[in-house]
XYZ file of C-alpha atoms in Angstrom:
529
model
C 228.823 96.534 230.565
C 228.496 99.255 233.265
C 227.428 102.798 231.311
C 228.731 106.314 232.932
C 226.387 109.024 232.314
C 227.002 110.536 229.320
C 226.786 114.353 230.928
C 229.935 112.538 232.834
C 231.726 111.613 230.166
C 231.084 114.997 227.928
C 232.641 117.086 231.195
C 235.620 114.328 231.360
C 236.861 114.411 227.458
C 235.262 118.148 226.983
C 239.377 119.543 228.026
C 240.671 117.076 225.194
C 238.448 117.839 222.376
C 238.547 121.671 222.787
C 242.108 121.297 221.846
C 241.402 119.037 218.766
C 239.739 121.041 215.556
C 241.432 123.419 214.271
C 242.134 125.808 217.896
C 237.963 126.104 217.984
C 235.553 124.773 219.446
C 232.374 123.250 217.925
C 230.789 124.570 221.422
C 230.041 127.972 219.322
C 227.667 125.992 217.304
C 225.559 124.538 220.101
C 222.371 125.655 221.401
C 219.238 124.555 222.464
C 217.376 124.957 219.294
C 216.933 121.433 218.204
C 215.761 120.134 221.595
C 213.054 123.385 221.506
C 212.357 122.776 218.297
C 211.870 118.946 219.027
C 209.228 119.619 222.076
C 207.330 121.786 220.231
C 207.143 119.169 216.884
C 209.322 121.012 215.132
C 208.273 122.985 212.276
C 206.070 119.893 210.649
C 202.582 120.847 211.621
C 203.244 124.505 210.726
C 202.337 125.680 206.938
C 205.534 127.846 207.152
C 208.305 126.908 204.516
C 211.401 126.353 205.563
C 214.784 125.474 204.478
C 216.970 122.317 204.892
C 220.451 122.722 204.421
C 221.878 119.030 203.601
C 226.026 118.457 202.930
C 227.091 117.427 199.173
C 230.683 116.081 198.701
C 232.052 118.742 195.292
C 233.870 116.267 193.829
C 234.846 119.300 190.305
C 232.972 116.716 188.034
C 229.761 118.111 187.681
C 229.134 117.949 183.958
C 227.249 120.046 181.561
C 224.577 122.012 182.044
C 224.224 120.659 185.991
C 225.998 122.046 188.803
C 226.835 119.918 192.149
C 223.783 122.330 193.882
C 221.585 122.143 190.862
C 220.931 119.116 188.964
C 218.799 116.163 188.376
C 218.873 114.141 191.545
C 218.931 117.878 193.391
C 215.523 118.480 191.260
C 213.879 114.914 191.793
C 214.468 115.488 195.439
C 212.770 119.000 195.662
C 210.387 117.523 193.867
C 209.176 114.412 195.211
C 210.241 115.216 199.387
C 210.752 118.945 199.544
C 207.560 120.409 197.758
C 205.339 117.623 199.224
C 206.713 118.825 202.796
C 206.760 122.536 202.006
C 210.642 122.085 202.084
C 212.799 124.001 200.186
C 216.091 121.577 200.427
C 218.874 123.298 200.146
C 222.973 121.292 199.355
C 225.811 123.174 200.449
C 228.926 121.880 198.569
C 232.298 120.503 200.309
C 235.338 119.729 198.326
C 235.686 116.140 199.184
C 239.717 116.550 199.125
C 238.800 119.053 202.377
C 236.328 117.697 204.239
C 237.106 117.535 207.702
C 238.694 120.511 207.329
C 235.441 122.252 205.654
C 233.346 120.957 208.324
C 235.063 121.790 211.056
C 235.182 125.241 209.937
C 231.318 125.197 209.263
C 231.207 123.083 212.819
C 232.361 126.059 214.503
C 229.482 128.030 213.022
C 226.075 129.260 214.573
C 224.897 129.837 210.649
C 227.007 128.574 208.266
C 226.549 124.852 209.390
C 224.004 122.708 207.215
C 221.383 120.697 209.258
C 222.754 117.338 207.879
C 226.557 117.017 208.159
C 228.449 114.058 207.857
C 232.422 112.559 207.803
C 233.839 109.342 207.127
C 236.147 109.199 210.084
C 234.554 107.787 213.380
C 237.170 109.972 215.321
C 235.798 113.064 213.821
C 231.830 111.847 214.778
C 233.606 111.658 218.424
C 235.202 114.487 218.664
C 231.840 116.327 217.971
C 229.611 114.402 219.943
C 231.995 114.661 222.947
C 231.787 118.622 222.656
C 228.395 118.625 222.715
C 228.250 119.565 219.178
C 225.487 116.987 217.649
C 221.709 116.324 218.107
C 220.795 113.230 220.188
C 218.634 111.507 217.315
C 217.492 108.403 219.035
C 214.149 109.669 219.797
C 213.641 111.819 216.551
C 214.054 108.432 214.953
C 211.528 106.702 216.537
C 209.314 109.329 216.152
C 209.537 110.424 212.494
C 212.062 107.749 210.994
C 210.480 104.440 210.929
C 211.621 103.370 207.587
C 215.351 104.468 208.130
C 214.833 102.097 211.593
C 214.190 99.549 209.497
C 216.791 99.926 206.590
C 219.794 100.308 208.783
C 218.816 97.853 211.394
C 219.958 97.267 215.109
C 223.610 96.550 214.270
C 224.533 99.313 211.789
C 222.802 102.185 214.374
C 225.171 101.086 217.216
C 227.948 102.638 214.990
C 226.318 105.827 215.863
C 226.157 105.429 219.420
C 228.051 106.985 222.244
C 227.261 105.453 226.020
C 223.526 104.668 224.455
C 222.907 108.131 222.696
C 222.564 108.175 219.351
C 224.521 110.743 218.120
C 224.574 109.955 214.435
C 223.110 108.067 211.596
C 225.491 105.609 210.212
C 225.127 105.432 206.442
C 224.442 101.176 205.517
C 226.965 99.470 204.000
C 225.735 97.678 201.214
C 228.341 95.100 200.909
C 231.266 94.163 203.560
C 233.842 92.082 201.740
C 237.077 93.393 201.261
C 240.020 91.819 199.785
C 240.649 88.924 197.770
C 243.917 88.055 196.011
C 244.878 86.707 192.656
C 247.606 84.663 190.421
C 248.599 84.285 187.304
C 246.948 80.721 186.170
C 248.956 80.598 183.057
C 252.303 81.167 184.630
C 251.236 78.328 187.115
C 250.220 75.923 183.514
C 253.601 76.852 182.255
C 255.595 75.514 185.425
C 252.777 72.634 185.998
C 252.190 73.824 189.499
C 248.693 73.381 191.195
C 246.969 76.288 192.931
C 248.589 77.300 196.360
C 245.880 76.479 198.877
C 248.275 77.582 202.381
C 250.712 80.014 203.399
C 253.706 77.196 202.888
C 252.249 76.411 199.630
C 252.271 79.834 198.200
C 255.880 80.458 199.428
C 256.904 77.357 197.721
C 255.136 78.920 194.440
C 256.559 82.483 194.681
C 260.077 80.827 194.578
C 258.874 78.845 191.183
C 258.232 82.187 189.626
C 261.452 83.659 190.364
C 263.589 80.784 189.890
C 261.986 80.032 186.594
C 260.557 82.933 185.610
C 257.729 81.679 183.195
C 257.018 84.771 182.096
C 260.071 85.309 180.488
C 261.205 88.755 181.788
C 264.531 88.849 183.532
C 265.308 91.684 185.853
C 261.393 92.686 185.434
C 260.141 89.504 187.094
C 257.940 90.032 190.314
C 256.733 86.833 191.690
C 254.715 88.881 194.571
C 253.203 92.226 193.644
C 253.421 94.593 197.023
C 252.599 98.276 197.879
C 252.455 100.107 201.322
C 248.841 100.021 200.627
C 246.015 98.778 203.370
C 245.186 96.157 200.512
C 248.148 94.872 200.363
C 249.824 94.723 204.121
C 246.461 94.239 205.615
C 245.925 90.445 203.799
C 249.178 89.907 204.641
C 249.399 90.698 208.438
C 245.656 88.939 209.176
C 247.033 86.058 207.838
C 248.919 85.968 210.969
C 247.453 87.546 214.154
C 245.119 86.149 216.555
C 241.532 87.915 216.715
C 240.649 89.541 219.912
C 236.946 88.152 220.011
C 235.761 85.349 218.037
C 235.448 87.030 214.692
C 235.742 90.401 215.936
C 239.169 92.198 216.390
C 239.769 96.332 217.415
C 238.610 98.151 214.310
C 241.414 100.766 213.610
C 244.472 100.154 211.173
C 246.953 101.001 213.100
C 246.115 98.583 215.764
C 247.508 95.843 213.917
C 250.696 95.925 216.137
C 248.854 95.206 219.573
C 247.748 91.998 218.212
C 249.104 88.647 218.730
C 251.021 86.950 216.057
C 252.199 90.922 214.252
C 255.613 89.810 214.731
C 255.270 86.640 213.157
C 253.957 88.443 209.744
C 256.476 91.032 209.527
C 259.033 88.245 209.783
C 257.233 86.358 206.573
C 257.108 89.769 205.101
C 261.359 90.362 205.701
C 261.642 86.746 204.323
C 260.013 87.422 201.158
C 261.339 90.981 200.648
C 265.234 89.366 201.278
C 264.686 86.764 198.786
C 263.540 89.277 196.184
C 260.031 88.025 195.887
C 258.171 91.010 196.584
C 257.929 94.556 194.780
C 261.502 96.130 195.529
C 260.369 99.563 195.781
C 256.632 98.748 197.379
C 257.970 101.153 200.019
C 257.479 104.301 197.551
C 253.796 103.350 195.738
C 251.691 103.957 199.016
C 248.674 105.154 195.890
C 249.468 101.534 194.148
C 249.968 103.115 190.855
C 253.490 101.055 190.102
C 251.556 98.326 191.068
C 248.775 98.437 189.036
C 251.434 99.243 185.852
C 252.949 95.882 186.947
C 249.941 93.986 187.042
C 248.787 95.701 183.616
C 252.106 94.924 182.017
C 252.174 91.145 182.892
C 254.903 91.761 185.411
C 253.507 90.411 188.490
C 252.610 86.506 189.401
C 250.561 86.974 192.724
C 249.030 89.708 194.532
C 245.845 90.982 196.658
C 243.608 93.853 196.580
C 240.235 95.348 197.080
C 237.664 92.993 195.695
C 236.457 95.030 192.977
C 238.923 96.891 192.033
C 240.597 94.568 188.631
C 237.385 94.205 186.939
C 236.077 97.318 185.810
C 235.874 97.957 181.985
C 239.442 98.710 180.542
C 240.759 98.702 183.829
C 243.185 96.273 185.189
C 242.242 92.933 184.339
C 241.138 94.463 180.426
C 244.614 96.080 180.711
C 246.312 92.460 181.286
C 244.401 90.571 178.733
C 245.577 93.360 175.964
C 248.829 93.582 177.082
C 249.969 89.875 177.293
C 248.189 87.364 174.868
C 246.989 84.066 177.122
C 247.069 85.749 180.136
C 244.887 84.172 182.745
C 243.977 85.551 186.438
C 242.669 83.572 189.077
C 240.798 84.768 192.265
C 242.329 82.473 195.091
C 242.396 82.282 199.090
C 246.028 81.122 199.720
C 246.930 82.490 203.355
C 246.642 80.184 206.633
C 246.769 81.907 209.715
C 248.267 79.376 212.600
C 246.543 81.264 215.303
C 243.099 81.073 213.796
C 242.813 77.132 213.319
C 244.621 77.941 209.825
C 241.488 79.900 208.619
C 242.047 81.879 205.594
C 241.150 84.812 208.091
C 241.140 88.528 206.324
C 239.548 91.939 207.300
C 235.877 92.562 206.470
C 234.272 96.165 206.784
C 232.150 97.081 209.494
C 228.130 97.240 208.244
C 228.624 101.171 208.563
C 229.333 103.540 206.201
C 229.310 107.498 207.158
C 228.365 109.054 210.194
C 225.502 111.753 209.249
C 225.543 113.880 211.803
C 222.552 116.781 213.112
C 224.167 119.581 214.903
C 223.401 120.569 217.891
C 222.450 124.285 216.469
C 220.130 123.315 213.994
C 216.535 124.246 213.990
C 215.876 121.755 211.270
C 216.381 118.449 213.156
C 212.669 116.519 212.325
C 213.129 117.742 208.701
C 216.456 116.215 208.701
C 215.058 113.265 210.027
C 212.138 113.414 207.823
C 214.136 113.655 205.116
C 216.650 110.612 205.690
C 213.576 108.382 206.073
C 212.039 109.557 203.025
C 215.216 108.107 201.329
C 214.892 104.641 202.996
C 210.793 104.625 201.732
C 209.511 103.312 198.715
C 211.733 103.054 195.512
C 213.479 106.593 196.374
C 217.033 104.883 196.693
C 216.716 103.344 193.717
C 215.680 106.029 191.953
C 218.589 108.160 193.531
C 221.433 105.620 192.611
C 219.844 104.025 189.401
C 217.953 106.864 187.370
C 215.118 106.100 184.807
C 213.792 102.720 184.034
C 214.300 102.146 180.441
C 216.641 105.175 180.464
C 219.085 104.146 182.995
C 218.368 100.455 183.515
C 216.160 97.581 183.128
C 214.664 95.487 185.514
C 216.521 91.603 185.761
C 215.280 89.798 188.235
C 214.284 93.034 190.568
C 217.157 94.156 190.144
C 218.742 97.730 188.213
C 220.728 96.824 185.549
C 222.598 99.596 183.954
C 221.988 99.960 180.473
C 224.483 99.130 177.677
C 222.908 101.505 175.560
C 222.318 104.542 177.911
C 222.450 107.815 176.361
C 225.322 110.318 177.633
C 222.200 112.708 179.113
C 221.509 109.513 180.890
C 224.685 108.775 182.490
C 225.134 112.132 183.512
C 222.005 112.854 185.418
C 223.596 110.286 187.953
C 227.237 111.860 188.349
C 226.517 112.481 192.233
C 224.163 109.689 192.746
C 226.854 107.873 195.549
C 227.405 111.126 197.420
C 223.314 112.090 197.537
C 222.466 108.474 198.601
C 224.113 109.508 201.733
C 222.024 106.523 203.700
C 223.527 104.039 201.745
C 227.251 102.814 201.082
C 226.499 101.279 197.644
C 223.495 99.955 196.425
C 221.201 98.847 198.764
C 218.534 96.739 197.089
C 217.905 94.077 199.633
C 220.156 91.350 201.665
C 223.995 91.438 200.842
C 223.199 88.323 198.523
C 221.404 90.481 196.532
C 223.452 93.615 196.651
C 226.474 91.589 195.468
C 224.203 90.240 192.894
C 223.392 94.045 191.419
C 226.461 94.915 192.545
C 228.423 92.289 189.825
C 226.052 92.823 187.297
C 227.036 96.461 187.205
C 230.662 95.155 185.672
C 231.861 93.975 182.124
C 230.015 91.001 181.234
C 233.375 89.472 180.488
C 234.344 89.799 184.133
C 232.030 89.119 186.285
C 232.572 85.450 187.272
C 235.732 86.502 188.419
C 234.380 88.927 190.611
C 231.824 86.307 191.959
C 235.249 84.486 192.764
C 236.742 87.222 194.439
C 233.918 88.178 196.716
C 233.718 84.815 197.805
C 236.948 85.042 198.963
C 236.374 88.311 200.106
C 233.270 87.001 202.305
C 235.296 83.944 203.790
C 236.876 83.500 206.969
C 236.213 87.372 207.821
C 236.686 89.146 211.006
C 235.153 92.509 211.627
C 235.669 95.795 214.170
C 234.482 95.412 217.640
C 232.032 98.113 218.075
C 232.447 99.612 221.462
C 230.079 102.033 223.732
C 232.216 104.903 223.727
C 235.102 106.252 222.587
C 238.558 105.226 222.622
C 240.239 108.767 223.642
C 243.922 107.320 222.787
C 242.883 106.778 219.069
C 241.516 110.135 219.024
C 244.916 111.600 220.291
C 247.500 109.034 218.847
C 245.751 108.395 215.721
C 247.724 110.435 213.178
C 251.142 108.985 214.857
C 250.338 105.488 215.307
C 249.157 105.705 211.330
C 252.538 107.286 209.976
C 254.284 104.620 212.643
C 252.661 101.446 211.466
C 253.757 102.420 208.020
C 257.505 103.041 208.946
C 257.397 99.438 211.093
C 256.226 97.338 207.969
C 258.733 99.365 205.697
C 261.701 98.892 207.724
C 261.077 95.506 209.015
C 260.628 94.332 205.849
C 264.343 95.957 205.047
C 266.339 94.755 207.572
C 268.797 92.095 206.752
C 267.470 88.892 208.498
C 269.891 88.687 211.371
C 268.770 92.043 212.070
C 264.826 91.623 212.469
C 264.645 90.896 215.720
C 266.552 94.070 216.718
C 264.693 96.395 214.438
C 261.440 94.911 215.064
C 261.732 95.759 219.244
C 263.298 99.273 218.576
C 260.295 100.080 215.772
C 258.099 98.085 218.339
C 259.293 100.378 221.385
C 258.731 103.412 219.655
C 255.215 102.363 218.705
C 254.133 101.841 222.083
C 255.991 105.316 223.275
C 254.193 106.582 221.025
C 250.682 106.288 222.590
C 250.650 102.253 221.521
C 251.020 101.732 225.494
C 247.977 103.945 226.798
C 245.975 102.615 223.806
C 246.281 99.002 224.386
C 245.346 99.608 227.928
C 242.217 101.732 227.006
C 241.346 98.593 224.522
C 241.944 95.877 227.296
C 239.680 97.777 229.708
C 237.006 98.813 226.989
C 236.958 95.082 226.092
C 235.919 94.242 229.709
C-alpha cells in the first residue's frame, strides 16, 4: 500500500478537524515538550519527583470510605510503580456518561490535560492525532515499553496507527466473541420440533411458536424476541451480507448498508415483522429493557444477544428459571448466510479495546510509558483486576477465581478495577482459551456450560473490522448521520407492508447514500486498494 507522509496528511485533514470538537482546537494543547523531553530521556535519570496525571472513568459508585482518586488500587499503584520511580501518580476523574465531551475540553488545555488520556471511539483518537494533538509513541515504546510490546502484540498496536505512526496505545481485548443466540428447548419438546440448524429451518420454527403457541400465552406470545439494539439487528443482517475480505468486512456499524446482500436481510426482517413473529414494538426498546422483561417473563421463544449477557447471577437466565417452572434455554447457531457458503457468519470484535492516548503537551511522556509497561510486567494486572489471593480469589488451575466467600471490604477494594486496568479489555491472563476459561468461571456455577455454549457460537464463523492505515475522513464527518439513518432504514423497512419494500427500501436507501453513504463507500473502495 503506497503511504503519504504523514506531515501531508495532518496539513490535508488539519481544515476538517479544526471544525470538529466542540468550536476548539486541540492545537492549543500542542507543543514540543514531549519530543524535548524525549531527547533529553525524559525526567527518568533525574532524582526530581514528578507527577503523572493518568485519566479515571467516575463512574458515582465509589463506595465507602474510598473515593474514585483515592482508594485501594490508587494506593497499590503509588505504591508498587510510583514510589519505586519517584512518581507521584496522580488520576483525574471523568464522568464516564461525558467523556468525549470532558476530554475534549481538557484536550483543548495546555494544563488541565492528564498525560494519559484515552476514548473508546476510534473517530475521536483521529480527530486528535490528525490535529497534531497526540505524542508519536512508537519509539517511546521500544525504548521503555518492552513488556507492553509484548502483551498487546503486532496486531492489536496497528489499531493505534495512523500512516505508520503510532499515535496511541490500544487497550487488549481479552476476548473477541460477540453474539450468540438462544431458544426455548422446552417449547421446542412441547411441539416435538428438533433444533433449527439454518435460516429456513428457524423460519419454519418461529411459525410453530405462533401458530401453536406452546407456551400458552395468547396475545403475549413472541416467537422472535427483537430490539433496535446492535445485538439484535447486527446477527440478523450478517446472516446475510457478503464480507468484503475473506473474514474481514469495514469495521463501523453503520456500514452495514454498503454491503452486499443488506437488502436481502431487511426483506427477511419485513417478512417476519408482517407475520407477527417478531417484537411488535422492538422499534421503541433501543436499551433492550422490554426485551429482557420478555425473556424474564417466559414470553419470548428465540432471540440473540451479547454472549455474556443471560448468565450472570439473578440476571436473565436466573430470572427465567424463577419465573416459569421447566423452562429450558439453549445456546444455538441457526442463521445461514447464502453469500458466505451458508456459514453461520456473525460479527466478532476487533482485538482492540481503548485508544490511550499521550498528548502532544505533556512533559510526562516516558513516565506514561513507563507506567503502561509496568502494568503489562509481572503479576501487576492480576493484581489490579483480581485483588488478594485468599481474599479475593484462589488459584484453579493458574487461574483467579473469585471467591464465594469474599468479604464486602474485599469486593469493594476492586470497584474500579476494569477502568484502572486501562491496558486490558477484560482479563487478560494468557491466550483467549484461557481468558474465556477465567472469564466463565467468574459466572454462577449453575450457568456456566451455557456460556461455554454461547461463546462457541460466539467464536464461530466470525468476521472482524478491516484495520486500515489511516483514517476514513467520511466516517469522521457522516458518522453521527449515517448512525441515526441505519436505525430509521431497519425500523421502517421492517414496517412497510410487503408490496411496499421495495419502494421504501430505495427511498431509505437514497437518502442513506445522500447522506454521506456515497462519498463513504468511495473512500472505503479506494482505502481497500
Amino acid at each position: 500500500m503506497t503511504r503519504k507522509s504523514t506531515k501531508g496528511s495532518l496539513k490535508k485533514w488539519m481544515g476538517l478537524a479544526l471544525t470538529m470538537v466542540m468550536g476548539v482546537s486541540l492545537l492549543a494543547g500542542c507543543s514540543s515538550a514531549s519530543d524535548q523531553e524525549l531527547a533529553e530521556g525524559g525526567t527518568s535519570g533525574s532524582s526530581e519527583r514528578v507527577t503523572l496525571k493518568v485519566e479515571i472513568f467516575d463512574r458515582g459508585n465509589s463506595p465507602s470510605p474510598y473515593t474514585i482518586t483515592n482508594n485501594y488500587l490508587s494506593k497499590m499503584i503509588q505504591e508498587k510503580f510510583g514510589d519505586p520511580n519517584n512518581i507521584d501518580v496522580q488520576f483525574v476523574p471523568v464522568q464516564r456518561s461525558e467523556e468525549v465531551t470532558k476530554l475534549n475540553v481538557l484536550m483543548a488545555s495546555n494544563t488541565d490535560v492528564p498525560d494519559i488520556v484515552f476514548v473508546y471511539d476510534s473517530s475521536v483518537f483521529y480527530r486528535y492525532a490528525q490535529q497534531g494533538g497526540l505524542t508519536d509513541v512508537g519509539e517511546l515504546i521500544n525504548q521503555y515499553g518492552p513488556n507492553l510490546k509484548k502483551f498487546l502484540g503486532e496486531d492489536t498496536l496497528k489499531f493505534g496507527q495512523v500512516e505508520g505512526q503510532q499515535f496511541a496505545v490500544p487497550g487488549k481485548r481479552a476476548i473477541t466473541g460477540r453474539y450468540s443466540s438462544y431458544i426455548r428447548q422446552d417449547w421446542l419438546d412441547k411441539l416435538g420440533l428438533p433444533v433449527p440448524k439454518t435460516t429456513d429451518e428457524l423460519y419454519s420454527t418461529l411459525k410453530a411458536f405462533k401458530e401453536k403457541d406452546p407456551g400458552g400465552l395468547g396475545s403475549k406470545n413472541i416467537p422472535m424476541g427483537m430490539a433496535l439494539a446492535p445485538a439484535q439487528f447486527e446477527t440478523l443482517i450478517y446472516s446475510f451480507i457478503k464480507p468484503v475480505s475473506g473474514d474481514l468486512t469495514y469495521g463501523q456499524r453503520y456500514e452495514l448498508p454498503l454491503h452486499e446482500g443488506f437488502k436481502d436481510s431487511m426483506k427477511f426482517l419485513n417478512k417476519l415483522y408482517n407475520e407477527g413473529l417478531i417484537s411488535k414494538d422492538f422499534s421503541l426498546d433501543e436499551d433492550k429493557t422490554q426485551l429482557g422483561k420478555d425473556i424474564q417473563n417466559g414470553n419470548v421463544g428465540y432471540w440473540s444477544e451479547d454472549v455474556d449477557a443471560m448468565f450472570y447471577g439473578d440476571g436473565t437466565l436466573d430470572n427465567l428459571r424463577k419465573n416459569v417452572d421447566g423452562s429450558e434455554v439453549l445456546p444455538v447457531d441457526v442463521y445461514t448466510n447464502p453469500n458466505a457458503d451458508n456459514k453461520h457468519i456473525k460479527s466478532r470484535y476487533g482485538t482492540n479495546g481503548m485508544y490511550i492516548m499521550i498528548p502532544k503537551s505533556s512533559k510526562r511522556s516516558v513516565e506514561a510509558i513507563k507506567y503502561l509497561d509496568w502494568m503489562a510486567s509481572d503479576n501487576n494486572l492480576i493484581d489490579i483486576y483480581s485483588g488478594v489471593e485468599g481474599e479475593n480469589y484462589d488459584l484453579v488451575d493458574g487461574i483467579p477465581v473469585v471467591k464465594d466467600d469474599a468479604s464486602q471490604e474485599a469486593k469493594d477494594r476492586l470497584f474500579n478495577a476494569g477502568d484502572t486496568a486501562i491496558i486490558s479489555n477484560g482479563k487478560n491472563i494468557g491466550d483467549q482459551a484461557t481468558n474465556e476459561k477465567a472469564w466463565i468461571l467468574g459466572f454462577p456455577k449453575n450457568n456456566q456450560d451455557l456460556l461455554k455454549q454461547s461463546i462457541d457460537i460466539a467464536n464461530t464463523d466470525t468476521v472482524g473490522p478491516i484495520i486500515f492505515d489511516k483514517p476514513i475522513e467520511a466516517e469522521m464527518k457522516y458518522s453521527t448521520a449515517l448512525k441515526d439513518k441505519l436505525n430509521v432504514i431497519i425500523v421502517k423497512t421492517a414496517m412497510a407492508k410487503p408490496e411496499e419494500f421495495d419502494a421504501v427500501y430505495e427511498r431509505e436507501m437514497n437518502d442513506f447514500m445522500s447522506l454521506g453513504g456515497t462519498e463513504l463507500k468511495k473512500e472505503l473502495e479506494e482505502a481497500l486498494q
